[in-house]
Amino acid sequence: MQRRGLVALLALGAVMAVIGGCAPPPAPYVPIVPPCPYPNNLLQINGESVAFQMASQVRHPDYVTFNAAQSRSGFTYSIPADAPDPGLPPVPSISETVKSWIESCGVPEVLVIAGAINDLAGRGLPASTVQGAVVELADWLRDRQVQTIWVTVVPLSVRGNYLWTYPQRQSFNDWLRSGGPGWGTTVDCVPALENPNQPDVLNPAYEEIVDIFGNVDGIHPNPAGARAFAACVAAALP
C-alpha cells in the first residue's frame, strides 16, 4: 500500500474511533423476537431460571416444548441494557416476554408460567406487589383466550438463607392456588419437591451442592429436582 493510502486509512480509523467514543449510552431493553417457533401443538414455558431448568426437562408426547424462560427475570421489573450487571444481558419482565411472543407469533397451544422467585427472594418484594403484576398479565391472557397454566413457587432450601422469604412465598402460593376469573389453572408442585418431614421446604435430595464444603445454592434445585419439577408440570398438561 502506498504511503498516501496508508495515511488516509489511518485518518479514517481515527475518525471512526471518535464517533464510537461519542456514541449514546445503551437504550433500555426492547424485546426482539426470533422467528416464530409455533407448531399447532406448542407448549410455551415462561419464567425465570428455575423455570428454565424445569422447561429443559419437560417431556410430553402431545407437545413440542418451547423454553422461553429467562434467567434473572421477574414479574415486577425489567433489567435494561445499561443496568449495573457487568457482562450480563438485559432482561425484560416475564409479562413483557409473554406478550412479545404472543403478539408476534400468535397463541401457543398451552402456556405455562412459573415465576416470582426473583421478585420475592431476589428483591424482597411483598407478595401483594407481585400479585398485582400477575393480575395484569392474567387478565391480558384471559382476554386473548390463551390456555394458561400457572405454577406455584417451588420450595427453597432451608440451608440457603432464604427462610425470611417463606411467609411471602406461602402467601403468594395460597393466593395463586385460588386463581382468578378465567385465568386458567394452577398446578401446585410444592408437594413434588418438598421435604416429606418439613413441609414447604426443599427436599434435601434436590439441593444443589455448590462447593466441597456442602454449601447449597438455596434456590435452584439440582438436576434430579429439575426433573421432578418438570414431571409435575407435564402431568398437569391437558
Tab-separated table of C-alpha atoms in Angstrom:
chain	number	residue	atom	x	y	z
A	1	MET	CA	0.000	0.000	0.000
A	2	GLN	CA	1.296	3.440	-0.895
A	3	ARG	CA	2.134	5.842	1.915
A	4	ARG	CA	-0.673	8.261	0.944
A	5	GLY	CA	-3.262	5.457	1.068
A	6	LEU	CA	-1.980	4.269	4.428
A	7	VAL	CA	-2.245	7.763	5.906
A	8	ALA	CA	-5.793	8.101	4.617
A	9	LEU	CA	-6.784	4.743	6.102
A	10	LEU	CA	-5.319	5.666	9.499
A	11	ALA	CA	-7.122	9.003	9.428
A	12	LEU	CA	-10.420	7.258	8.681
A	13	GLY	CA	-9.836	4.887	11.588
A	14	ALA	CA	-9.240	7.792	13.923
A	15	VAL	CA	-12.487	9.461	12.845
A	16	MET	CA	-14.445	6.244	13.406
A	17	ALA	CA	-12.903	5.844	16.852
A	18	VAL	CA	-14.002	9.347	17.801
A	19	ILE	CA	-17.524	8.660	16.525
A	20	GLY	CA	-17.631	5.421	18.508
A	21	GLY	CA	-16.437	7.168	21.635
A	22	CYS	CA	-19.268	9.683	21.334
A	23	ALA	CA	-21.965	7.051	20.856
A	24	PRO	CA	-25.013	7.423	23.133
A	25	PRO	CA	-25.414	5.029	26.084
A	26	PRO	CA	-27.354	1.799	25.504
A	27	ALA	CA	-31.124	2.202	25.286
A	28	PRO	CA	-33.486	0.322	27.613
A	29	TYR	CA	-34.183	-3.245	26.588
A	30	VAL	CA	-36.720	-3.780	23.812
A	31	PRO	CA	-37.618	-7.450	23.309
A	32	ILE	CA	-36.524	-8.761	19.910
A	33	VAL	CA	-38.483	-11.819	18.868
A	34	PRO	CA	-36.691	-14.526	16.839
A	35	PRO	CA	-38.505	-16.331	14.019
A	36	CYS	CA	-41.767	-17.712	15.369
A	37	PRO	CA	-41.481	-21.288	16.631
A	38	TYR	CA	-45.156	-22.189	16.737
A	39	PRO	CA	-46.410	-25.551	15.543
A	40	ASN	CA	-50.030	-26.384	16.391
A	41	ASN	CA	-49.065	-28.353	19.496
A	42	LEU	CA	-46.647	-25.892	21.060
A	43	LEU	CA	-46.134	-25.812	24.813
A	44	GLN	CA	-44.542	-22.479	25.751
A	45	ILE	CA	-42.943	-22.103	29.178
A	46	ASN	CA	-42.121	-18.686	30.616
A	47	GLY	CA	-40.488	-17.664	33.878
A	48	GLU	CA	-37.060	-17.281	35.489
A	49	SER	CA	-34.008	-19.523	35.832
A	50	VAL	CA	-35.721	-22.226	37.909
A	51	ALA	CA	-38.458	-22.336	35.260
A	52	PHE	CA	-35.748	-22.585	32.602
A	53	GLN	CA	-34.286	-25.626	34.379
A	54	MET	CA	-37.716	-27.213	34.583
A	55	ALA	CA	-38.660	-26.437	30.970
A	56	SER	CA	-35.491	-28.073	29.659
A	57	GLN	CA	-36.641	-31.335	31.265
A	58	VAL	CA	-40.317	-31.362	30.271
A	59	ARG	CA	-41.269	-34.376	28.188
A	60	HIS	CA	-44.777	-34.936	26.850
A	61	PRO	CA	-45.813	-36.919	23.769
A	62	ASP	CA	-48.535	-34.452	22.777
A	63	TYR	CA	-46.497	-31.240	22.830
A	64	VAL	CA	-43.400	-29.589	21.415
A	65	THR	CA	-41.790	-27.595	24.226
A	66	PHE	CA	-40.549	-24.056	23.616
A	67	ASN	CA	-38.443	-22.847	26.556
A	68	ALA	CA	-38.976	-19.069	26.734
A	69	ALA	CA	-37.907	-18.686	30.377
A	70	GLN	CA	-35.069	-16.268	31.108
A	71	SER	CA	-32.622	-16.115	33.981
A	72	ARG	CA	-32.890	-13.039	36.265
A	73	SER	CA	-36.417	-12.176	35.115
A	74	GLY	CA	-39.353	-11.305	37.334
A	75	PHE	CA	-42.959	-10.193	37.153
A	76	THR	CA	-42.431	-6.706	38.581
A	77	TYR	CA	-39.340	-5.364	36.801
A	78	SER	CA	-37.202	-5.341	33.666
A	79	ILE	CA	-33.410	-5.114	33.549
A	80	PRO	CA	-32.306	-2.554	30.911
A	81	ALA	CA	-29.211	-2.736	28.735
A	82	ASP	CA	-27.330	-0.244	30.902
A	83	ALA	CA	-28.069	-1.930	34.227
A	84	PRO	CA	-25.071	-2.306	36.575
A	85	ASP	CA	-24.602	-6.012	35.826
A	86	PRO	CA	-21.219	-6.274	34.094
A	87	GLY	CA	-21.212	-8.768	31.271
A	88	LEU	CA	-24.853	-9.798	31.709
A	89	PRO	CA	-27.521	-9.174	29.065
A	90	PRO	CA	-30.658	-7.071	29.541
A	91	VAL	CA	-33.799	-8.947	30.525
A	92	PRO	CA	-37.454	-7.999	30.033
A	93	SER	CA	-40.069	-8.809	32.632
A	94	ILE	CA	-41.922	-12.105	32.415
A	95	SER	CA	-45.022	-10.203	31.338
A	96	GLU	CA	-43.165	-8.383	28.561
A	97	THR	CA	-41.710	-11.642	27.263
A	98	VAL	CA	-45.073	-13.420	27.260
A	99	LYS	CA	-46.806	-10.555	25.481
A	100	SER	CA	-43.998	-10.117	22.950
A	101	TRP	CA	-44.140	-13.744	21.831
A	102	ILE	CA	-47.934	-13.852	21.615
A	103	GLU	CA	-48.247	-10.541	19.790
A	104	SER	CA	-45.549	-11.540	17.291
A	105	CYS	CA	-46.207	-15.252	16.857
A	106	GLY	CA	-49.764	-15.969	17.949
A	107	VAL	CA	-51.184	-18.089	20.727
A	108	PRO	CA	-49.473	-21.355	21.767
A	109	GLU	CA	-51.496	-24.476	22.444
A	110	VAL	CA	-50.661	-24.197	26.162
A	111	LEU	CA	-48.774	-21.507	28.064
A	112	VAL	CA	-47.065	-22.393	31.357
A	113	ILE	CA	-45.845	-19.582	33.633
A	114	ALA	CA	-43.582	-20.213	36.638
A	115	GLY	CA	-42.032	-17.203	38.323
A	116	ALA	CA	-41.921	-14.829	41.323
A	117	ILE	CA	-38.778	-16.219	42.992
A	118	ASN	CA	-36.676	-13.247	41.882
A	119	ASP	CA	-39.406	-10.813	42.939
A	120	LEU	CA	-39.855	-12.344	46.394
A	121	ALA	CA	-36.398	-13.684	47.262
A	122	GLY	CA	-34.197	-11.571	44.994
A	123	ARG	CA	-35.830	-8.184	45.516
A	124	GLY	CA	-37.623	-8.827	48.791
A	125	LEU	CA	-40.961	-7.560	47.492
A	126	PRO	CA	-44.201	-8.234	49.368
A	127	ALA	CA	-46.499	-10.862	47.893
A	128	SER	CA	-49.175	-8.245	47.226
A	129	THR	CA	-46.875	-6.334	44.861
A	130	VAL	CA	-46.137	-9.440	42.809
A	131	GLN	CA	-49.813	-10.366	42.798
A	132	GLY	CA	-50.653	-7.038	41.186
A	133	ALA	CA	-48.310	-7.774	38.258
A	134	VAL	CA	-49.718	-11.271	37.879
A	135	VAL	CA	-53.305	-9.967	37.813
A	136	GLU	CA	-52.464	-7.617	34.951
A	137	LEU	CA	-50.872	-10.399	32.907
A	138	ALA	CA	-53.553	-12.972	33.765
A	139	ASP	CA	-56.312	-10.611	32.637
A	140	TRP	CA	-54.410	-9.868	29.415
A	141	LEU	CA	-54.117	-13.600	28.677
A	142	ARG	CA	-57.760	-14.257	29.547
A	143	ASP	CA	-58.909	-11.567	27.127
A	144	ARG	CA	-56.968	-13.346	24.356
A	145	GLN	CA	-58.218	-16.794	25.333
A	146	VAL	CA	-54.750	-18.171	25.993
A	147	GLN	CA	-54.894	-21.578	27.693
A	148	THR	CA	-52.677	-20.836	30.691
A	149	ILE	CA	-51.248	-22.928	33.500
A	150	TRP	CA	-49.778	-21.042	36.466
A	151	VAL	CA	-47.196	-22.808	38.645
A	152	THR	CA	-46.681	-22.236	42.354
A	153	VAL	CA	-43.302	-21.037	43.604
A	154	VAL	CA	-41.207	-24.089	44.442
A	155	PRO	CA	-39.815	-24.754	47.943
A	156	LEU	CA	-36.429	-23.263	48.791
A	157	SER	CA	-33.649	-24.921	50.741
A	158	VAL	CA	-33.667	-24.405	54.487
A	159	ARG	CA	-29.868	-24.183	54.248
A	160	GLY	CA	-29.902	-21.374	51.681
A	161	ASN	CA	-30.523	-18.399	53.999
A	162	TYR	CA	-33.936	-17.706	52.457
A	163	LEU	CA	-36.099	-18.532	55.478
A	164	TRP	CA	-37.177	-14.903	55.594
A	165	THR	CA	-38.960	-15.319	52.241
A	166	TYR	CA	-41.175	-18.212	53.318
A	167	PRO	CA	-44.154	-16.183	54.634
A	168	GLN	CA	-44.299	-14.088	51.454
A	169	ARG	CA	-43.845	-17.127	49.232
A	170	GLN	CA	-46.528	-19.064	51.074
A	171	SER	CA	-48.873	-16.088	50.901
A	172	PHE	CA	-48.283	-15.768	47.157
A	173	ASN	CA	-48.834	-19.500	46.590
A	174	ASP	CA	-52.062	-19.557	48.601
A	175	TRP	CA	-53.323	-16.644	46.542
A	176	LEU	CA	-52.245	-18.223	43.240
A	177	ARG	CA	-53.930	-21.518	44.097
A	178	SER	CA	-57.252	-19.695	44.406
A	179	GLY	CA	-56.795	-18.226	40.914
A	180	GLY	CA	-58.997	-15.629	39.290
A	181	PRO	CA	-61.892	-15.469	36.831
A	182	GLY	CA	-60.905	-17.055	33.532
A	183	TRP	CA	-57.194	-17.234	34.413
A	184	GLY	CA	-56.814	-20.917	33.602
A	185	THR	CA	-55.493	-23.387	36.153
A	186	THR	CA	-52.786	-23.556	38.802
A	187	VAL	CA	-50.526	-26.561	39.221
A	188	ASP	CA	-49.098	-26.945	42.705
A	189	CYS	CA	-45.611	-28.506	42.510
A	190	VAL	CA	-44.714	-27.815	46.134
A	191	PRO	CA	-45.648	-31.383	47.233
A	192	ALA	CA	-43.445	-32.857	44.497
A	193	LEU	CA	-40.348	-31.004	45.716
A	194	GLU	CA	-40.802	-30.502	49.457
A	195	ASN	CA	-39.123	-32.386	52.275
A	196	PRO	CA	-41.534	-35.110	53.489
A	197	ASN	CA	-40.540	-34.244	57.051
A	198	GLN	CA	-40.578	-30.460	56.644
A	199	PRO	CA	-43.472	-29.112	54.557
A	200	ASP	CA	-42.787	-26.308	52.079
A	201	VAL	CA	-39.010	-26.723	52.426
A	202	LEU	CA	-36.964	-28.173	49.568
A	203	ASN	CA	-36.245	-31.890	49.845
A	204	PRO	CA	-32.531	-32.292	50.707
A	205	ALA	CA	-32.298	-34.823	47.858
A	206	TYR	CA	-32.937	-31.930	45.465
A	207	GLU	CA	-30.461	-29.427	46.910
A	208	GLU	CA	-27.801	-28.151	44.527
A	209	ILE	CA	-24.410	-28.514	46.258
A	210	VAL	CA	-22.142	-25.664	45.165
A	211	ASP	CA	-18.788	-26.450	46.783
A	212	ILE	CA	-16.729	-29.113	48.543
A	213	PHE	CA	-17.946	-27.901	51.936
A	214	GLY	CA	-21.524	-28.965	51.249
A	215	ASN	CA	-22.965	-25.475	50.874
A	216	VAL	CA	-26.135	-25.322	48.809
A	217	ASP	CA	-27.427	-22.937	46.185
A	218	GLY	CA	-30.595	-22.319	48.183
A	219	ILE	CA	-32.898	-21.535	45.257
A	220	HIS	CA	-32.046	-23.678	42.240
A	221	PRO	CA	-32.710	-27.417	42.560
A	222	ASN	CA	-30.219	-29.970	41.296
A	223	PRO	CA	-30.885	-31.960	38.069
A	224	ALA	CA	-32.992	-34.510	39.964
A	225	GLY	CA	-35.076	-31.672	41.387
A	226	ALA	CA	-35.486	-30.090	37.952
A	227	ARG	CA	-36.728	-33.433	36.599
A	228	ALA	CA	-39.201	-33.806	39.465
A	229	PHE	CA	-40.435	-30.268	38.834
A	230	ALA	CA	-40.801	-30.977	35.102
A	231	ALA	CA	-42.687	-34.214	35.749
A	232	CYS	CA	-45.136	-32.345	37.984
A	233	VAL	CA	-45.818	-29.774	35.256
A	234	ALA	CA	-46.053	-32.375	32.490
A	235	ALA	CA	-48.592	-34.382	34.478
A	236	ALA	CA	-50.856	-31.301	34.700
A	237	LEU	CA	-50.959	-30.618	30.951
A	238	PRO	CA	-54.371	-31.021	29.319
